[in-house]
Tab-separated table of C-alpha atoms in Angstrom:
chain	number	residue	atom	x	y	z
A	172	UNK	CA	6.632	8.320	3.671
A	173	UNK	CA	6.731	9.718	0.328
A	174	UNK	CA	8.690	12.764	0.207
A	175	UNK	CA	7.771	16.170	-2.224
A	176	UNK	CA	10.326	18.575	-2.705
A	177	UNK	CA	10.064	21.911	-4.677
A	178	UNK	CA	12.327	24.673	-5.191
A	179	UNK	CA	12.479	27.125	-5.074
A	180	UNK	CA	10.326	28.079	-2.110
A	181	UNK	CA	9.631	31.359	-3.501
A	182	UNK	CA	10.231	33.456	-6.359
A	183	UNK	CA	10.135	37.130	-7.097
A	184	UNK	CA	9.879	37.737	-10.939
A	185	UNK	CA	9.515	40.827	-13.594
A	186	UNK	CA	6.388	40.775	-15.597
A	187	UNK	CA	7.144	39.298	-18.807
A	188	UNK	CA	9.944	37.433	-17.661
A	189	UNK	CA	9.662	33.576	-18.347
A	190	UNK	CA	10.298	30.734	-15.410
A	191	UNK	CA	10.413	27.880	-14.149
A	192	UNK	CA	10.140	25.640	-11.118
A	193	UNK	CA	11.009	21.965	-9.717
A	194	UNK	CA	8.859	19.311	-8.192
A	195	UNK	CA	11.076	16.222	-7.183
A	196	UNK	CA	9.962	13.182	-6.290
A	197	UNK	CA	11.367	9.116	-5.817
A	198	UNK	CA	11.457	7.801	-8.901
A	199	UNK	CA	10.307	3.863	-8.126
A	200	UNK	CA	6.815	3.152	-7.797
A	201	UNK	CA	6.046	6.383	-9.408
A	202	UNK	CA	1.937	6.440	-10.318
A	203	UNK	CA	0.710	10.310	-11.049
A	204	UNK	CA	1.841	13.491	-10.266
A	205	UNK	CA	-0.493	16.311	-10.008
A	206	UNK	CA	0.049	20.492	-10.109
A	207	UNK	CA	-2.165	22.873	-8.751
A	208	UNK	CA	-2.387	26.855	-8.670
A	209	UNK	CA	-3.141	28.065	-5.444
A	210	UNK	CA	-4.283	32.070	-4.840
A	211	UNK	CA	-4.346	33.940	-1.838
A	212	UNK	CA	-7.223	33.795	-0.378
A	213	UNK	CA	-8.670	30.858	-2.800
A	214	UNK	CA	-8.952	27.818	-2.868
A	215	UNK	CA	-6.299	25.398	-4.800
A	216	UNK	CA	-7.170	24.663	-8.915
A	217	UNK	CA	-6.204	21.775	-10.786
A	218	UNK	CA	-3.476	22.868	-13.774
A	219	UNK	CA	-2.309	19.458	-14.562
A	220	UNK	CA	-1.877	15.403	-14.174
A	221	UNK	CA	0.472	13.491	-15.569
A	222	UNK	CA	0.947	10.380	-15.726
A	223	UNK	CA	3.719	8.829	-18.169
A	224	UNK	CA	7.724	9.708	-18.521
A	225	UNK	CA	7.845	12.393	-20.927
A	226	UNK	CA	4.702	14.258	-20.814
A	227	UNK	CA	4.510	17.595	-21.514
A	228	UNK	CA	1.088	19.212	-20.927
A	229	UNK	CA	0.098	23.412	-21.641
A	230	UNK	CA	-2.519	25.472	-20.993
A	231	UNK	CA	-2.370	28.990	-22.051
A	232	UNK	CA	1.335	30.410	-21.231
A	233	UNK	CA	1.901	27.379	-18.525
A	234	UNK	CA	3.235	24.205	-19.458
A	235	UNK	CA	4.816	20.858	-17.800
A	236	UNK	CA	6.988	18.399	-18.468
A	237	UNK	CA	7.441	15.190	-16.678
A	238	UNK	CA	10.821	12.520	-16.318
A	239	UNK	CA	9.721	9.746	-14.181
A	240	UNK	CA	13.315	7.837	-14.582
A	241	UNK	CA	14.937	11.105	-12.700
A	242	UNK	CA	11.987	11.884	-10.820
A	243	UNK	CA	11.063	15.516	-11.435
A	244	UNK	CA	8.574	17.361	-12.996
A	245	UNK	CA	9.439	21.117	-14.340
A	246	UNK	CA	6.634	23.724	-14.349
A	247	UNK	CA	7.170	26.454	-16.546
A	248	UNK	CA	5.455	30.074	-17.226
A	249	UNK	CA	6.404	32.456	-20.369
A	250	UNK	CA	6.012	36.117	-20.218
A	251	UNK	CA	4.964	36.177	-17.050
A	252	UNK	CA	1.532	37.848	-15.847
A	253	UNK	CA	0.764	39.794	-12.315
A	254	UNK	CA	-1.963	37.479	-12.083
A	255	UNK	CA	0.037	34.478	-12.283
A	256	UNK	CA	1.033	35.386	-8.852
A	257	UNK	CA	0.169	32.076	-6.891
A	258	UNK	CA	1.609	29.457	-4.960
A	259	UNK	CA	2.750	26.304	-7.347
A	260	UNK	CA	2.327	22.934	-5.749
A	261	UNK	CA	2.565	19.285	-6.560
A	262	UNK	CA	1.606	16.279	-5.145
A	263	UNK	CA	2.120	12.666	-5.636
A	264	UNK	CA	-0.057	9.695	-4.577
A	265	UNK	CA	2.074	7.227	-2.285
A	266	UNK	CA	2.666	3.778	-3.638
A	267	UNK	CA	-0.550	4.066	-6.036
A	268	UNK	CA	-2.703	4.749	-3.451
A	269	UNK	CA	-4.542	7.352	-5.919
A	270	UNK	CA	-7.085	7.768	-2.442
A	271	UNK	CA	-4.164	9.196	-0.661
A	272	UNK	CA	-2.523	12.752	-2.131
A	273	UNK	CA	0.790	13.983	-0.858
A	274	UNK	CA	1.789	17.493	-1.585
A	275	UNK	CA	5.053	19.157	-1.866
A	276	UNK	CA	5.365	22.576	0.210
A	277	UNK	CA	4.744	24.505	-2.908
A	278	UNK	CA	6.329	27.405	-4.708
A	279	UNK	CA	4.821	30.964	-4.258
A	280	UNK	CA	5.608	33.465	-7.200
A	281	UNK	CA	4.678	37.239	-6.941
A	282	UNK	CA	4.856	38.976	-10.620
A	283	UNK	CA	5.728	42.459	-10.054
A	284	UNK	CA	4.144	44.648	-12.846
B	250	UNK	CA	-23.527	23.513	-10.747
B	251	UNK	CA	-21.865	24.498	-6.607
B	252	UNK	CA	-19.070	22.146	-7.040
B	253	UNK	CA	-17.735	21.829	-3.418
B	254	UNK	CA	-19.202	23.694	-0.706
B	255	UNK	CA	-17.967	23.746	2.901
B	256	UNK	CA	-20.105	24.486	5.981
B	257	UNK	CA	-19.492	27.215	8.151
B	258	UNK	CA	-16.616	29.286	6.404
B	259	UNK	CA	-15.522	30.513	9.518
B	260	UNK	CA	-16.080	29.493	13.416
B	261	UNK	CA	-14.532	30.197	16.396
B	262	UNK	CA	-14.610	27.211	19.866
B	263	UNK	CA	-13.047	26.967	22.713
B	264	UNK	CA	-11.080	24.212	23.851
B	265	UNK	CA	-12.443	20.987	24.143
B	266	UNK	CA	-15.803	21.696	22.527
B	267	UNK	CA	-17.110	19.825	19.834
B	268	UNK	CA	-17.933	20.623	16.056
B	269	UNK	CA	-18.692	19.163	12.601
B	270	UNK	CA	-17.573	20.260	9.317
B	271	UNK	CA	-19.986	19.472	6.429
B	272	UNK	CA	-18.336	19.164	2.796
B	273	UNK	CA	-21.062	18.636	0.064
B	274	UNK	CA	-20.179	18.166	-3.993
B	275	UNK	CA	-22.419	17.980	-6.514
B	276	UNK	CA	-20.417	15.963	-8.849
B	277	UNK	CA	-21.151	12.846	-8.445
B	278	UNK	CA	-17.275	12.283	-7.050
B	279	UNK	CA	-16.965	8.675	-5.527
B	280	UNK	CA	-13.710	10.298	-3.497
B	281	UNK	CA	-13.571	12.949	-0.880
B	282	UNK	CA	-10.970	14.563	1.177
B	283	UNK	CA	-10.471	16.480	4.311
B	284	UNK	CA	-7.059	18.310	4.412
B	285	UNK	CA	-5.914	21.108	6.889
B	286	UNK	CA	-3.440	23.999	5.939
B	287	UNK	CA	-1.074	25.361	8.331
B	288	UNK	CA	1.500	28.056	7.698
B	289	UNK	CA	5.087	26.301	6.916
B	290	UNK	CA	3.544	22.879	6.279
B	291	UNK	CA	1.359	22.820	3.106
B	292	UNK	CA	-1.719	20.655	2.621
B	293	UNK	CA	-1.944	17.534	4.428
B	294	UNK	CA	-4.565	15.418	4.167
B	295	UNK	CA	-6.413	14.733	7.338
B	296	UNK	CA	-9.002	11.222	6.018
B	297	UNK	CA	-10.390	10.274	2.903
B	298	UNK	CA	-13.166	8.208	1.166
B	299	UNK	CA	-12.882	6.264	-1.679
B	300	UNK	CA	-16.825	5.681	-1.621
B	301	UNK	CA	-20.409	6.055	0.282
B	302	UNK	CA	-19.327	4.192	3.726
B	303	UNK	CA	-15.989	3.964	3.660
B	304	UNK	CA	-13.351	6.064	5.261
B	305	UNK	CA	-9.606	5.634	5.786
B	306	UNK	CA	-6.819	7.644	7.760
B	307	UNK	CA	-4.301	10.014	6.014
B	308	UNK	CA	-1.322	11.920	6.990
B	309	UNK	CA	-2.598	13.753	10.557
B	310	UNK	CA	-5.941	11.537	12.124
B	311	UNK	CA	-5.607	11.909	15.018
B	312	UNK	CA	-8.235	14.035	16.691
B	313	UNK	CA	-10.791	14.339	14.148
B	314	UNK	CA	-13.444	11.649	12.745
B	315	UNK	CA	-15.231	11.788	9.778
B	316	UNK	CA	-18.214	10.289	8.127
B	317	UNK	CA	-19.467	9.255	4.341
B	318	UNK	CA	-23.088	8.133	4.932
B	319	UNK	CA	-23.959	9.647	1.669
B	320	UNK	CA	-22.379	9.885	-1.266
B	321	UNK	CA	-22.772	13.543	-1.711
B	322	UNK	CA	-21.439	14.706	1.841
B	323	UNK	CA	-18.690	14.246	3.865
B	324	UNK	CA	-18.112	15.112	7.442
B	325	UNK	CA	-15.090	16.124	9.440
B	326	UNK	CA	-15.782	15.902	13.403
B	327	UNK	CA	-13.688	17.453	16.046
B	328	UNK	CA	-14.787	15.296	19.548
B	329	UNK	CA	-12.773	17.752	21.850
B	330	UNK	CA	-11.233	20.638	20.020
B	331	UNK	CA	-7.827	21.607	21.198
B	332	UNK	CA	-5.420	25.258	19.791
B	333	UNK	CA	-3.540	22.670	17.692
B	334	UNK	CA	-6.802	22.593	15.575
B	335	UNK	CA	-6.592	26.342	14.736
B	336	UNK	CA	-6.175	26.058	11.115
B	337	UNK	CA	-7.513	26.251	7.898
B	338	UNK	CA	-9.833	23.194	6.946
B	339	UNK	CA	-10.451	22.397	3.221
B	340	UNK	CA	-12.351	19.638	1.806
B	341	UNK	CA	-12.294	17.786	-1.692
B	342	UNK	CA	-13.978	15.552	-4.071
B	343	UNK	CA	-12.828	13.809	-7.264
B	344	UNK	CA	-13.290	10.877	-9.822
B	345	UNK	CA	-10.570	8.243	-9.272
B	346	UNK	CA	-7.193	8.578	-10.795
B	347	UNK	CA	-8.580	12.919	-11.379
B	348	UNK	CA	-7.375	16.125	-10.225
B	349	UNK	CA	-9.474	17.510	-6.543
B	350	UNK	CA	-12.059	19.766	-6.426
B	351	UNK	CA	-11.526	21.946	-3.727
B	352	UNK	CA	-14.090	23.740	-1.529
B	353	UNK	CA	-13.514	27.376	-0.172
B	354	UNK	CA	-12.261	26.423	3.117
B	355	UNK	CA	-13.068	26.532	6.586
B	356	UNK	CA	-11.187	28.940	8.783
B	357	UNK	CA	-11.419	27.351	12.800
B	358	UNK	CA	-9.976	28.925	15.414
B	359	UNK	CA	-9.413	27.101	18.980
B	360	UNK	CA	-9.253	29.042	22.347
């Protein structure tokens, strides 16, 4: 059973304020890891997959990096927006089985304006 | 373009009638997902297809079937619903080795 950790479960942040959160994972037989952007009441979005030690992807003020020898993948938001209140997950396909997708319990982040 | 639409949005059965979930994309995605969301425990992924015909188990089967007779829709069936159902029913689609597609959601609720 592949196991999905992130931390911290939730997160209570100024607007403007930069952060940051962890997805770990086991590091052998790593294949993909995925992040998604989850809002109340919506349905979860696609932010980012990665695939190879080292990575670092961005869009807008969110960006990721990715260390497949450690086995964790950092997300991280600068200046902080109310709307980037959401919950943060990843997930990880087991053993390369890219049909399967396991996800971690997720982060939730509230941006007080 | 719908993307991924889920049919009903919200329905309400008693225990140990039967329903069907219908998840169409318009994507041309060879894979599709069922997962359920339940407070505390995240996403987990109920079956999957990798492709018109096939199906395979995922992290919670049991109690629910499902069906890929096209490539386009993808079924979730509940044979005898029971309150451990009661949750929140999404369905997926995506290329292989691609981020999901995720429909609205289903909202069940089992009495």
């Amino acid at each position: 059973i592949l196991n999905v950790e992130q931390s911290p479960q939730s997160l209570h942040v100024q607007e403007g304020d930069s952060t940051n959160f962890t997805c770990s994972f086991p590091s052998s037989n790593f294949y993909a890891l995925h992040w998604y952007r989850w809002e109340t009441a919506k349905s979860p979005e696609a932010l980012f997959v990665m695939t190879l030690n080292g990575d670092e992807k961005k869009k807008g003020r969110i960006s990721a990096t990715l260390n497949t020898k450690e086995g964790y993948s950092y997300l991280y938001i600068k200046g902080s927006q109310p709307e980037d209140s959401a919950t943060y997950l990843c997930a990880l396909p087991p053993g390369g089985n890219t049909g399967k997708l396991i996800f971690g319990q997720g982060t939730t982040l509230q941006v007080k304006p | 373009n719908a993307g991924v639409t889920q049919t009903p949005k919200f329905r309400v059965l008693k225990t140990g009638q039967s329903m069907t979930l219908l998840c169409a994309q318009d994507m041309n995605h060879e894979y599709m997902y069922w997962y359920r969301q339940d407070p505390g425990m995240g996403l987990r992924l109920i079956h999957y297809s990798v492709g018109e015909g096939t199906t395979a188990k995922g992290e919670v089967p049991d109690g629910y079937n499902v069906s890929r007779l096209k490539k386009q829709n993808f079924l979730l069936g509940l044979e005898s619903a029971a309150p451990s159902q009661t949750s929140v029913y999404f369905c997926a689609s995506s290329k292989p080795d691609s981020p999901r597609y995720f429909g609205p959601g289903t909202r069940l609720l089992v009495l």
